[in-house]
Coordinates of C-alpha atoms in Angstrom, one line a residue:
Chain A
M193 CA 113.1 130.6 53.8
Q194 CA 112.6 128.8 57.1
T195 CA 112.4 131.0 60.2
P196 CA 115.5 130.7 62.4
L197 CA 115.0 129.1 65.8
L198 CA 116.1 132.2 67.8
Q199 CA 115.9 135.7 66.5
V200 CA 117.3 138.6 68.6
K201 CA 116.2 142.0 67.4
H202 CA 117.8 145.2 68.5
I203 CA 118.0 144.4 72.1
S204 CA 119.8 146.8 74.4
K205 CA 120.3 147.1 78.1
T206 CA 120.9 150.1 80.2
Y207 CA 121.9 149.9 83.8
H208 CA 121.1 152.6 86.3
N209 CA 123.6 152.5 89.0
S210 CA 122.8 154.8 91.9
K211 CA 125.8 156.7 93.1
G212 CA 124.9 158.2 96.4
W213 CA 121.4 159.3 97.2
F214 CA 120.3 161.3 94.2
R215 CA 122.9 160.9 91.5
H216 CA 122.5 158.2 89.0
E217 CA 125.0 156.8 86.5
T218 CA 123.7 155.1 83.4
V219 CA 125.7 152.5 81.7
E220 CA 124.8 151.1 78.3
A221 CA 125.8 147.5 78.6
I222 CA 124.4 146.5 75.2
K223 CA 123.6 148.7 72.3
S224 CA 121.1 147.3 69.8
V225 CA 122.4 143.8 69.3
S226 CA 120.7 141.6 66.7
F227 CA 121.4 138.1 65.5
D228 CA 119.7 134.9 64.3
L229 CA 120.5 131.4 65.4
K230 CA 119.4 128.2 63.5
R231 CA 118.5 124.9 65.0
A232 CA 121.5 122.7 66.0
H233 CA 123.9 125.6 65.3
T234 CA 126.4 127.1 67.7
L235 CA 127.1 130.7 68.1
A236 CA 130.1 131.9 70.0
V237 CA 130.2 135.3 71.5
I238 CA 133.6 136.8 72.3
G239 CA 134.7 140.1 73.5
E240 CA 136.7 141.9 76.2
A241 CA 135.7 142.2 79.8
G242 CA 132.9 144.8 80.0
S243 CA 131.8 144.3 76.4
G244 CA 128.4 143.2 77.5
K245 CA 128.6 139.5 76.7
S246 CA 127.6 138.5 80.2
T247 CA 124.7 140.8 80.1
L248 CA 123.6 139.3 76.9
A249 CA 123.8 135.8 78.4
R250 CA 121.6 136.9 81.4
I251 CA 119.0 138.5 79.1
L252 CA 118.8 135.4 77.0
A253 CA 118.5 133.1 80.0
G254 CA 115.6 135.3 81.2
E255 CA 117.4 136.5 84.4
M256 CA 116.7 140.1 83.4
S257 CA 114.7 141.7 80.7
P258 CA 116.2 143.9 78.0
S259 CA 115.6 147.7 78.2
S260 CA 114.3 147.5 74.6
G261 CA 114.2 145.1 71.7
D262 CA 112.6 141.7 71.2
I263 CA 113.7 138.1 71.4
L264 CA 111.8 135.7 69.2
L265 CA 111.8 131.9 69.5
H266 CA 110.2 130.1 66.6
G267 CA 109.0 133.5 65.4
Q268 CA 107.1 134.1 68.7
N269 CA 108.0 137.0 70.9
L270 CA 109.3 135.8 74.2
N271 CA 108.5 139.0 76.0
D272 CA 104.8 138.2 75.8
T273 CA 104.8 134.6 76.8
N274 CA 104.8 133.4 80.3
Q275 CA 108.1 134.0 82.2
R276 CA 108.4 130.5 83.4
Q277 CA 108.0 128.8 80.1
R278 CA 110.5 131.2 78.7
C279 CA 113.1 130.2 81.2
M280 CA 112.5 126.6 80.2
D281 CA 113.2 127.1 76.5
I282 CA 116.5 128.9 76.9
R283 CA 118.6 127.4 79.6
M284 CA 121.7 128.7 81.2
I285 CA 124.8 126.7 82.1
P286 CA 126.6 128.7 84.8
Q287 CA 130.1 129.8 84.9
R288 CA 131.1 127.7 87.9
P289 CA 129.1 124.5 88.0
S290 CA 130.4 123.5 91.5
L291 CA 129.0 126.7 93.1
S292 CA 125.7 126.4 91.3
L293 CA 124.6 123.3 93.0
N294 CA 122.8 123.4 96.3
P295 CA 125.2 121.5 98.7
R296 CA 122.3 120.3 100.9
L297 CA 120.1 118.6 98.3
R298 CA 120.6 115.4 96.5
V299 CA 121.7 115.7 92.9
G300 CA 118.6 113.9 91.5
M301 CA 116.3 116.3 93.2
Q302 CA 118.2 119.3 91.8
I303 CA 118.1 117.9 88.3
L304 CA 114.4 117.4 88.7
A305 CA 113.7 120.8 90.2
P306 CA 112.7 122.6 87.0
L307 CA 110.4 119.6 86.0
V308 CA 108.7 119.5 89.3
Q309 CA 107.9 123.2 89.1
H310 CA 106.4 123.1 85.7
R311 CA 104.9 119.9 84.5
S312 CA 102.4 117.6 86.1
L313 CA 104.1 114.3 85.4
T314 CA 103.6 111.2 87.4
P315 CA 106.5 110.3 89.7
S316 CA 107.4 107.3 87.7
L317 CA 107.6 109.2 84.4
R318 CA 109.6 111.8 86.1
Q319 CA 112.0 109.2 87.4
Q320 CA 112.4 107.7 83.9
K321 CA 113.1 111.2 82.5
L322 CA 115.7 111.8 85.2
Y323 CA 117.5 108.6 84.4
A324 CA 117.4 109.1 80.7
T325 CA 118.8 112.6 81.0
M326 CA 121.5 111.5 83.4
R327 CA 122.5 108.8 81.0
D328 CA 122.6 111.3 78.2
V329 CA 125.1 113.5 79.9
G330 CA 127.2 110.5 81.1
L331 CA 126.1 110.1 84.7
L332 CA 125.1 106.8 86.3
E333 CA 121.7 106.3 87.9
E334 CA 123.1 106.0 91.4
H335 CA 124.5 109.4 91.2
A336 CA 121.0 110.7 91.7
D337 CA 121.3 110.0 95.4
Y338 CA 124.6 111.7 95.8
Y339 CA 125.2 115.1 97.3
P340 CA 127.2 117.5 95.1
N341 CA 130.3 117.3 97.3
M342 CA 130.7 113.6 96.6
L343 CA 131.1 114.3 92.8
S344 CA 134.1 115.4 90.9
A345 CA 134.2 118.7 89.1
S346 CA 133.4 117.2 85.7
Q347 CA 130.5 115.2 87.2
R348 CA 129.2 118.4 88.7
L349 CA 129.3 120.0 85.3
R350 CA 127.4 117.1 83.9
V351 CA 124.8 117.6 86.6
T352 CA 124.3 121.2 85.7
L353 CA 124.0 120.1 82.1
A354 CA 121.4 117.5 83.0
R355 CA 119.5 120.1 85.1
A356 CA 119.4 122.4 82.1
M357 CA 118.4 119.7 79.7
I358 CA 115.7 117.9 81.6
V359 CA 113.0 120.3 80.3
D360 CA 114.1 119.8 76.7
P361 CA 115.2 123.3 76.0
E362 CA 115.8 124.6 72.5
V363 CA 118.8 126.8 73.3
L364 CA 121.6 126.4 75.9
V365 CA 123.6 129.4 76.9
F366 CA 127.0 128.7 78.3
D367 CA 128.1 131.7 80.4
Q368 CA 131.9 131.3 80.3
T369 CA 131.4 127.8 81.5
L370 CA 134.4 126.5 79.7
S371 CA 137.0 129.0 80.8
A372 CA 137.4 127.5 84.2
M373 CA 138.0 124.0 83.0
D374 CA 141.2 122.1 82.6
I375 CA 142.2 120.6 79.2
T376 CA 140.9 117.0 79.7
M377 CA 137.6 118.2 80.9
R378 CA 137.3 120.5 78.0
A379 CA 138.0 117.7 75.6
Q380 CA 135.3 115.5 77.2
L381 CA 132.9 118.3 77.2
I382 CA 133.4 119.1 73.5
N383 CA 132.6 115.5 72.6
L384 CA 129.6 115.4 74.9
L385 CA 128.2 118.7 73.5
T386 CA 128.6 117.7 69.9
M387 CA 126.9 114.4 70.6
L388 CA 124.0 116.1 72.4
Q389 CA 123.6 118.7 69.7
Q390 CA 123.4 116.0 67.0
S391 CA 120.9 113.9 68.9
R392 CA 118.7 116.6 70.3
G393 CA 119.1 119.5 67.8
M394 CA 119.7 122.1 70.5
A395 CA 121.3 125.4 69.6
Y396 CA 124.2 126.6 71.7
I397 CA 125.3 130.1 72.6
M398 CA 128.8 130.1 74.0
I399 CA 130.0 133.1 75.8
G400 CA 133.7 133.4 76.5
H401 CA 137.0 133.4 74.8
Q402 CA 138.3 129.9 74.6
L403 CA 139.3 130.2 71.0
S404 CA 140.3 126.6 70.7
M405 CA 136.9 125.4 71.8
I406 CA 135.1 127.9 69.6
R407 CA 137.0 126.7 66.6
H408 CA 135.8 123.2 67.3
L409 CA 132.3 123.9 68.2
A410 CA 131.0 127.2 66.8
D411 CA 129.4 127.7 63.5
D412 CA 129.4 131.5 63.8
V413 CA 131.3 133.9 65.9
M414 CA 130.1 137.2 67.1
V415 CA 132.6 139.7 68.4
M416 CA 131.4 142.4 70.8
Q417 CA 133.1 145.5 72.0
Q418 CA 131.6 148.1 74.3
G419 CA 128.1 146.7 73.9
E420 CA 128.2 146.6 70.1
V421 CA 128.6 143.8 67.7
I422 CA 131.7 144.6 65.7
E423 CA 131.9 141.4 63.7
F424 CA 129.5 138.6 63.0
R425 CA 130.7 135.9 60.6
P426 CA 131.2 132.2 60.2
T427 CA 134.0 130.7 62.3
D428 CA 136.4 129.8 59.5
E429 CA 136.3 133.3 58.0
I430 CA 136.9 134.9 61.4
F431 CA 139.9 132.7 62.0
E432 CA 141.3 133.3 58.5
S433 CA 140.7 137.0 58.0
P434 CA 139.7 138.8 61.1
A435 CA 138.4 142.3 60.2
S436 CA 138.4 144.4 63.3
E437 CA 141.5 145.3 65.2
Y438 CA 140.4 143.6 68.4
T439 CA 139.7 140.3 66.6
Q440 CA 143.0 140.5 64.7
R441 CA 144.9 140.8 68.0
L442 CA 143.0 138.0 69.5
I443 CA 143.5 135.6 66.5
Y444 CA 147.1 136.6 66.3
A445 CA 147.7 135.7 69.9
Y446 CA 145.8 132.5 69.5
N447 CA 147.8 131.5 66.4
E448 CA 151.1 132.3 68.2
L449 CA 150.0 130.1 71.0
V450 CA 149.0 127.2 68.8
Q451 CA 151.7 127.3 66.2
G452 CA 154.5 129.0 68.1
P453 CA 155.9 132.5 67.3
S454 CA 155.7 133.2 63.6
S455 CA 158.9 135.1 63.2
Chain B
M197 CA 126.3 88.3 107.9
D198 CA 124.3 91.3 106.7
R199 CA 124.7 92.4 103.1
N200 CA 126.4 95.7 104.1
T201 CA 129.6 93.8 104.2
I202 CA 129.3 92.7 100.6
Y203 CA 128.0 96.0 99.1
Q204 CA 129.9 98.8 100.7
D205 CA 127.5 101.6 100.3
D206 CA 123.9 100.6 99.7
A207 CA 122.5 104.1 99.8
V208 CA 124.0 107.5 100.2
P209 CA 122.9 108.6 103.7
S210 CA 121.0 111.9 104.0
I211 CA 122.7 115.0 105.3
F212 CA 120.9 114.5 108.6
R213 CA 122.2 110.9 108.9
Q214 CA 125.7 112.0 108.0
V215 CA 125.7 114.6 110.7
A216 CA 124.3 112.1 113.2
N217 CA 127.0 109.5 112.2
A218 CA 129.8 112.0 112.6
F219 CA 128.3 113.0 116.0
N220 CA 128.0 109.4 117.1
A221 CA 131.6 108.7 116.4
R222 CA 132.8 110.9 119.3
G223 CA 132.3 109.4 122.8
A224 CA 132.4 112.7 124.7
Y225 CA 129.6 114.2 122.6
M226 CA 127.5 111.1 123.0
V227 CA 127.9 111.2 126.8
A228 CA 126.8 114.9 126.8
F229 CA 123.9 114.1 124.5
W230 CA 122.6 111.3 126.7
T231 CA 123.1 113.3 129.9
L232 CA 120.9 115.9 128.3
M233 CA 118.3 113.3 127.3
I234 CA 118.2 112.0 130.8
M235 CA 117.8 115.6 132.1
L236 CA 114.9 115.9 129.7
V237 CA 113.3 112.7 130.9
I238 CA 113.7 113.9 134.5
M239 CA 112.1 117.2 133.6
I240 CA 109.1 115.6 132.0
F241 CA 108.5 113.1 134.8
S242 CA 109.7 115.3 137.6
A243 CA 106.4 115.1 139.5
V244 CA 106.7 111.3 139.6
L245 CA 110.4 111.0 140.1
A246 CA 110.7 113.4 143.0
P247 CA 110.5 111.4 146.3
Y248 CA 108.9 114.2 148.2
H249 CA 106.9 117.3 147.4
P250 CA 109.5 120.1 146.8
H251 CA 107.7 122.4 149.2
H252 CA 107.1 119.9 151.9
Q253 CA 108.9 120.9 155.1
H254 CA 110.2 118.1 157.3
T255 CA 110.4 120.2 160.4
D256 CA 112.2 117.6 162.5
L257 CA 115.0 117.1 159.9
L258 CA 116.5 120.6 159.3
L259 CA 119.8 120.8 157.5
L260 CA 120.3 117.1 157.1
P261 CA 123.6 116.4 155.3
P262 CA 123.6 114.4 152.0
S263 CA 123.5 110.6 152.3
W264 CA 127.2 110.1 151.7
A265 CA 128.1 112.2 154.8
D266 CA 128.3 110.5 158.2
K267 CA 125.1 111.9 159.5
G268 CA 123.1 111.6 156.3
T269 CA 120.3 109.2 155.6
V270 CA 119.4 107.5 152.3
E271 CA 115.8 108.7 152.7
F272 CA 117.1 112.3 152.0
F273 CA 119.7 111.5 149.3
F274 CA 120.9 115.1 148.8
G275 CA 120.0 116.1 152.4
T276 CA 117.6 118.9 153.4
D277 CA 117.8 122.6 153.6
D278 CA 117.2 125.0 156.5
L279 CA 113.4 124.5 156.2
G280 CA 113.7 120.8 156.1
R281 CA 112.8 120.5 152.4
D282 CA 114.4 117.5 150.5
I283 CA 117.1 118.9 148.2
L284 CA 116.9 116.0 145.7
S285 CA 113.2 116.6 145.2
R286 CA 113.9 120.3 144.8
V287 CA 116.7 119.8 142.2
I288 CA 114.5 117.4 140.3
S289 CA 111.5 119.8 140.3
G290 CA 113.9 122.6 139.5
T291 CA 114.6 121.1 136.0
R292 CA 111.1 122.3 135.1
Y293 CA 112.0 125.8 136.0
T294 CA 115.5 126.2 134.8
L295 CA 115.8 123.7 131.9
G296 CA 112.2 123.9 130.9
G297 CA 112.1 127.6 131.2
A298 CA 115.2 127.9 129.0
L299 CA 113.8 125.6 126.4
L300 CA 110.5 127.5 126.3
T301 CA 112.2 130.9 126.0
V302 CA 114.6 129.7 123.3
A303 CA 111.8 128.1 121.3
I304 CA 109.7 131.3 121.3
S305 CA 112.5 133.7 120.8
G306 CA 114.0 131.5 118.1
L307 CA 110.8 131.4 116.2
I308 CA 110.3 135.1 116.4
G309 CA 114.0 135.9 115.8
V310 CA 114.5 133.7 112.8
A311 CA 111.2 134.8 111.2
I312 CA 112.2 138.5 111.6
G313 CA 115.8 137.9 110.5
A314 CA 114.8 135.9 107.4
L315 CA 112.2 138.5 106.5
A316 CA 114.7 141.3 106.9
A317 CA 117.1 139.5 104.7
M318 CA 114.5 138.7 102.0
L319 CA 113.3 142.3 102.0
R320 CA 115.3 145.1 100.3
G321 CA 115.8 148.7 100.9
L322 CA 114.4 150.8 103.7
R323 CA 112.4 148.2 105.5
S324 CA 115.2 145.8 105.7
S325 CA 117.6 148.6 106.8
I326 CA 115.3 149.7 109.6
L327 CA 114.9 146.1 110.9
H328 CA 118.6 145.5 110.6
H329 CA 120.0 148.6 112.2
L330 CA 117.4 148.8 115.0
L331 CA 118.3 145.3 116.0
D332 CA 122.0 145.9 115.7
T333 CA 121.5 148.6 118.3
V334 CA 119.6 146.2 120.6
L335 CA 122.3 143.6 120.1
A336 CA 124.9 145.9 121.6
I337 CA 123.2 145.4 125.0
P338 CA 124.0 142.0 126.7
S339 CA 121.1 139.7 127.0
L340 CA 121.2 139.6 130.8
L341 CA 121.2 143.4 131.0
L342 CA 118.4 143.6 128.6
A343 CA 116.5 141.1 130.8
I344 CA 117.1 143.1 133.9
L345 CA 115.9 146.2 132.0
V346 CA 112.6 144.4 131.2
I347 CA 112.3 143.3 134.8
A348 CA 112.8 146.8 136.0
I349 CA 109.9 147.9 133.9
L350 CA 107.5 144.9 134.5
G351 CA 108.5 144.0 138.1
R352 CA 109.9 140.7 139.3
G353 CA 108.3 137.3 139.1
W354 CA 108.8 134.1 137.1
S355 CA 106.6 134.9 134.1
T356 CA 108.3 138.3 133.8
V357 CA 111.7 136.7 133.8
L358 CA 110.6 134.3 131.1
L359 CA 109.4 137.2 129.0
A360 CA 112.6 139.2 129.8
V361 CA 114.9 136.3 128.8
T362 CA 112.9 135.7 125.6
I363 CA 113.2 139.3 124.6
G364 CA 116.9 139.3 125.5
L365 CA 117.5 136.3 123.2
I366 CA 115.6 137.5 120.1
P367 CA 118.3 139.9 118.8
Q368 CA 120.9 137.2 118.5
F369 CA 118.6 135.0 116.5
I370 CA 117.7 137.9 114.2
R371 CA 121.4 138.6 113.7
V372 CA 122.4 135.0 112.9
S373 CA 119.5 134.2 110.6
H374 CA 119.7 137.6 108.8
Q375 CA 123.4 137.0 108.1
A376 CA 122.9 133.4 107.1
V377 CA 120.0 134.1 104.8
L378 CA 121.9 136.9 103.1
E379 CA 124.9 134.7 102.6
V380 CA 122.8 132.0 101.0
L381 CA 120.8 134.3 98.8
A382 CA 124.0 135.7 97.3
T383 CA 125.2 132.3 96.2
E384 CA 125.2 131.0 92.6
Y385 CA 122.9 128.1 93.4
V386 CA 120.1 130.4 94.5
R387 CA 120.5 132.3 91.2
M388 CA 120.2 129.0 89.3
A389 CA 117.3 127.9 91.4
R390 CA 115.5 131.1 90.5
L391 CA 116.1 130.3 86.9
D392 CA 114.7 126.9 87.5
G393 CA 111.5 128.5 88.4
Y394 CA 111.3 127.9 92.1
S395 CA 108.5 129.8 93.8
K396 CA 109.4 132.1 96.7
F397 CA 108.2 129.6 99.3
R398 CA 109.9 126.6 97.7
L399 CA 113.1 128.6 97.4
F400 CA 113.0 129.3 101.1
Y401 CA 112.2 125.8 102.1
R402 CA 114.2 123.8 99.7
V403 CA 117.3 125.9 99.1
V404 CA 117.6 128.5 101.8
L405 CA 116.5 126.6 104.9
P406 CA 118.8 123.5 104.5
N407 CA 121.7 125.8 104.0
I408 CA 121.1 128.0 107.1
A409 CA 120.3 125.0 109.3
E410 CA 123.9 124.7 110.5
P411 CA 124.4 128.2 112.0
L412 CA 120.9 128.1 113.3
I413 CA 121.2 124.8 115.1
I414 CA 124.5 125.9 116.7
R415 CA 122.9 129.2 117.7
F416 CA 120.0 127.4 119.3
T417 CA 122.2 125.2 121.5
A418 CA 124.3 128.2 122.5
A419 CA 121.1 130.1 123.3
I420 CA 119.7 127.3 125.5
S421 CA 122.8 127.3 127.6
S422 CA 122.9 131.1 127.9
A423 CA 119.2 131.1 128.7
I424 CA 119.8 128.7 131.6
M425 CA 122.6 130.9 132.9
D426 CA 120.4 134.0 132.6
L427 CA 117.4 132.3 134.3
A428 CA 119.6 131.0 137.1
A429 CA 121.4 134.4 137.5
L430 CA 118.2 136.3 137.7
G431 CA 116.9 133.7 140.2
F432 CA 120.1 134.1 142.2
L433 CA 119.5 137.9 142.3
S434 CA 116.0 137.0 143.5
L435 CA 114.5 138.8 140.5
G436 CA 113.1 135.6 139.0
A437 CA 111.3 132.7 140.5
Q438 CA 110.1 133.7 144.0
A439 CA 111.0 132.1 147.3
P440 CA 109.4 128.7 147.5
A441 CA 109.8 127.8 143.8
P442 CA 112.6 125.3 143.4
E443 CA 114.4 127.2 140.7
W444 CA 118.2 126.3 140.8
G445 CA 119.4 129.9 140.9
S446 CA 117.0 131.0 143.7
M447 CA 117.9 127.7 145.6
M448 CA 121.5 128.8 145.5
A449 CA 120.6 132.3 146.7
S450 CA 118.6 130.9 149.7
G451 CA 121.6 128.7 150.6
I452 CA 124.2 131.4 150.5
S453 CA 124.0 132.3 154.2
L454 CA 124.5 128.7 155.1
L455 CA 127.7 128.3 152.9
T456 CA 129.9 127.4 155.8
T457 CA 127.6 125.3 157.9
A458 CA 125.6 123.5 155.2
P459 CA 127.5 123.8 151.8
W460 CA 125.4 121.2 150.1
V461 CA 122.4 123.5 150.0
I462 CA 124.2 125.7 147.6
T463 CA 126.6 123.3 145.8
L464 CA 124.1 120.7 144.7
P465 CA 121.9 123.0 142.6
G466 CA 125.1 124.6 141.4
I467 CA 126.4 121.3 140.2
A468 CA 123.0 120.7 138.5
I469 CA 123.4 124.0 136.6
F470 CA 127.0 123.1 135.7
I471 CA 126.2 119.7 134.3
T472 CA 123.3 120.9 132.3
V473 CA 125.2 123.8 130.7
L474 CA 128.3 121.7 130.1
S475 CA 126.3 119.0 128.4
I476 CA 124.4 121.5 126.2
N477 CA 127.6 123.2 125.2
L478 CA 129.3 119.9 124.4
V479 CA 126.3 118.9 122.2
G480 CA 126.6 122.2 120.5
A481 CA 130.3 121.8 119.9
G482 CA 129.7 118.3 118.7
L483 CA 127.1 119.4 116.2
Q484 CA 129.4 122.1 115.0
S485 CA 132.3 119.7 114.4
S486 CA 130.0 117.2 112.7
F487 CA 128.8 119.9 110.3
K488 CA 132.5 120.8 109.6
K489 CA 133.2 117.2 108.8
L490 CA 130.4 117.2 106.3
E491 CA 131.9 120.3 104.6
S492 CA 135.3 118.7 104.2
S493 CA 134.3 115.3 102.9

């Protein structure tokens, strides 16, 4: 069997919050989470607030390291490789794209930022790469000279996408990116993401509980509760026969919303 | 005609250009700006522009009124003081003391203050806390009082006053830059920039610095005007520049006994201080509103 693109093995994260001078409070945000993700597949992670899904996103994106456990990309342990390279293979799309752009720097420079740091490309090649990526996410070349405040919300989202994609990552992590978006933008985004996944073979991890989007995009759904995985199954199965009580409630509410009350 | 009329926006102007454009659009700010520029030119070329040496005493022409008065002459445009020194020359030479001194003190205190403030914000824990709280305490003392305190220790004199005003201004710069850097570091775009692999130095210079420029520039203009006021006030109290030096504040102090007989000796340097401070404050206000415009567009 072919090795999956991303393997997460028993990662856990414990926070030590200091309360006062000497007392500490330990919170186990994630308790031994494992999963595999194949190329060009999409995994959705849902769960209540405080279930550890945001922590999982931050660990995957390389913003913090897990207390224990391993993350393997192409069968290679990520904890050993160089931190910078690791941040380039798994890229995060932030929750609020508008706030995640530096208001005082031209958009093109920001998209190029990860490339400038890491690869010694000639300026002309870099420029080509910038324009190609911008075209891929549906931006025009002249947008590179704009400042973020001149763009619309959906264009800003595209900028953050371009910034994540310019280094050709293998995995994109969406940290509740979709929850703040209105319906038309979500529709645009679904189309864009499916297209990019097909052309580039990226794997997506979507954190959040936009069930309608998950149903469209996700191949598998992972349900978390209090730092543990309580369900991990293909999307169709989850939607047809939710096993855990939390999922049942969620799906029930969703169905009621979509089809109207079933009484 | 030029092609700008055909293609509306050829290029997106840089942030600096945008601020400059917004600033240019308001007449009052531009007047203040050019007044300040002329002041600076006068300051740089004061040795050439002054018609007489500021210390030269025309002993036969004591207390000559300004030229627009009946008894005045054009040779002494602003008149002379009680020692027969030409007031115009003294006001022109005074720019070097009052305006030049203010610029110097603000430049030095700004560099030191911003460096300490930024460092305090980038550090964590005890070191940052010590820097921060220590300077909060210092900030509670007004800058003029702090300057007088330094003079009380080091004695009066021009260089002491410069040092005193510099020290008095540092806490404000630390405060402003500390606050601004902390605010920027907490934003989402810094978090993303970290994930993009910015090095510490690049993060500071590409992400943090452009975003703290606005409060810092406004602080700098406010500091220059308050430095002028401090220098002049200390000069007026004869704690600063000593007698023959044509510092505006000390010129006013020397003229105070002649207020009824020769009011021009005290009013003309006073007007010079007023115009300088007013134009600096206007430029500061103009920059502030230009930055605001940037935010809302």
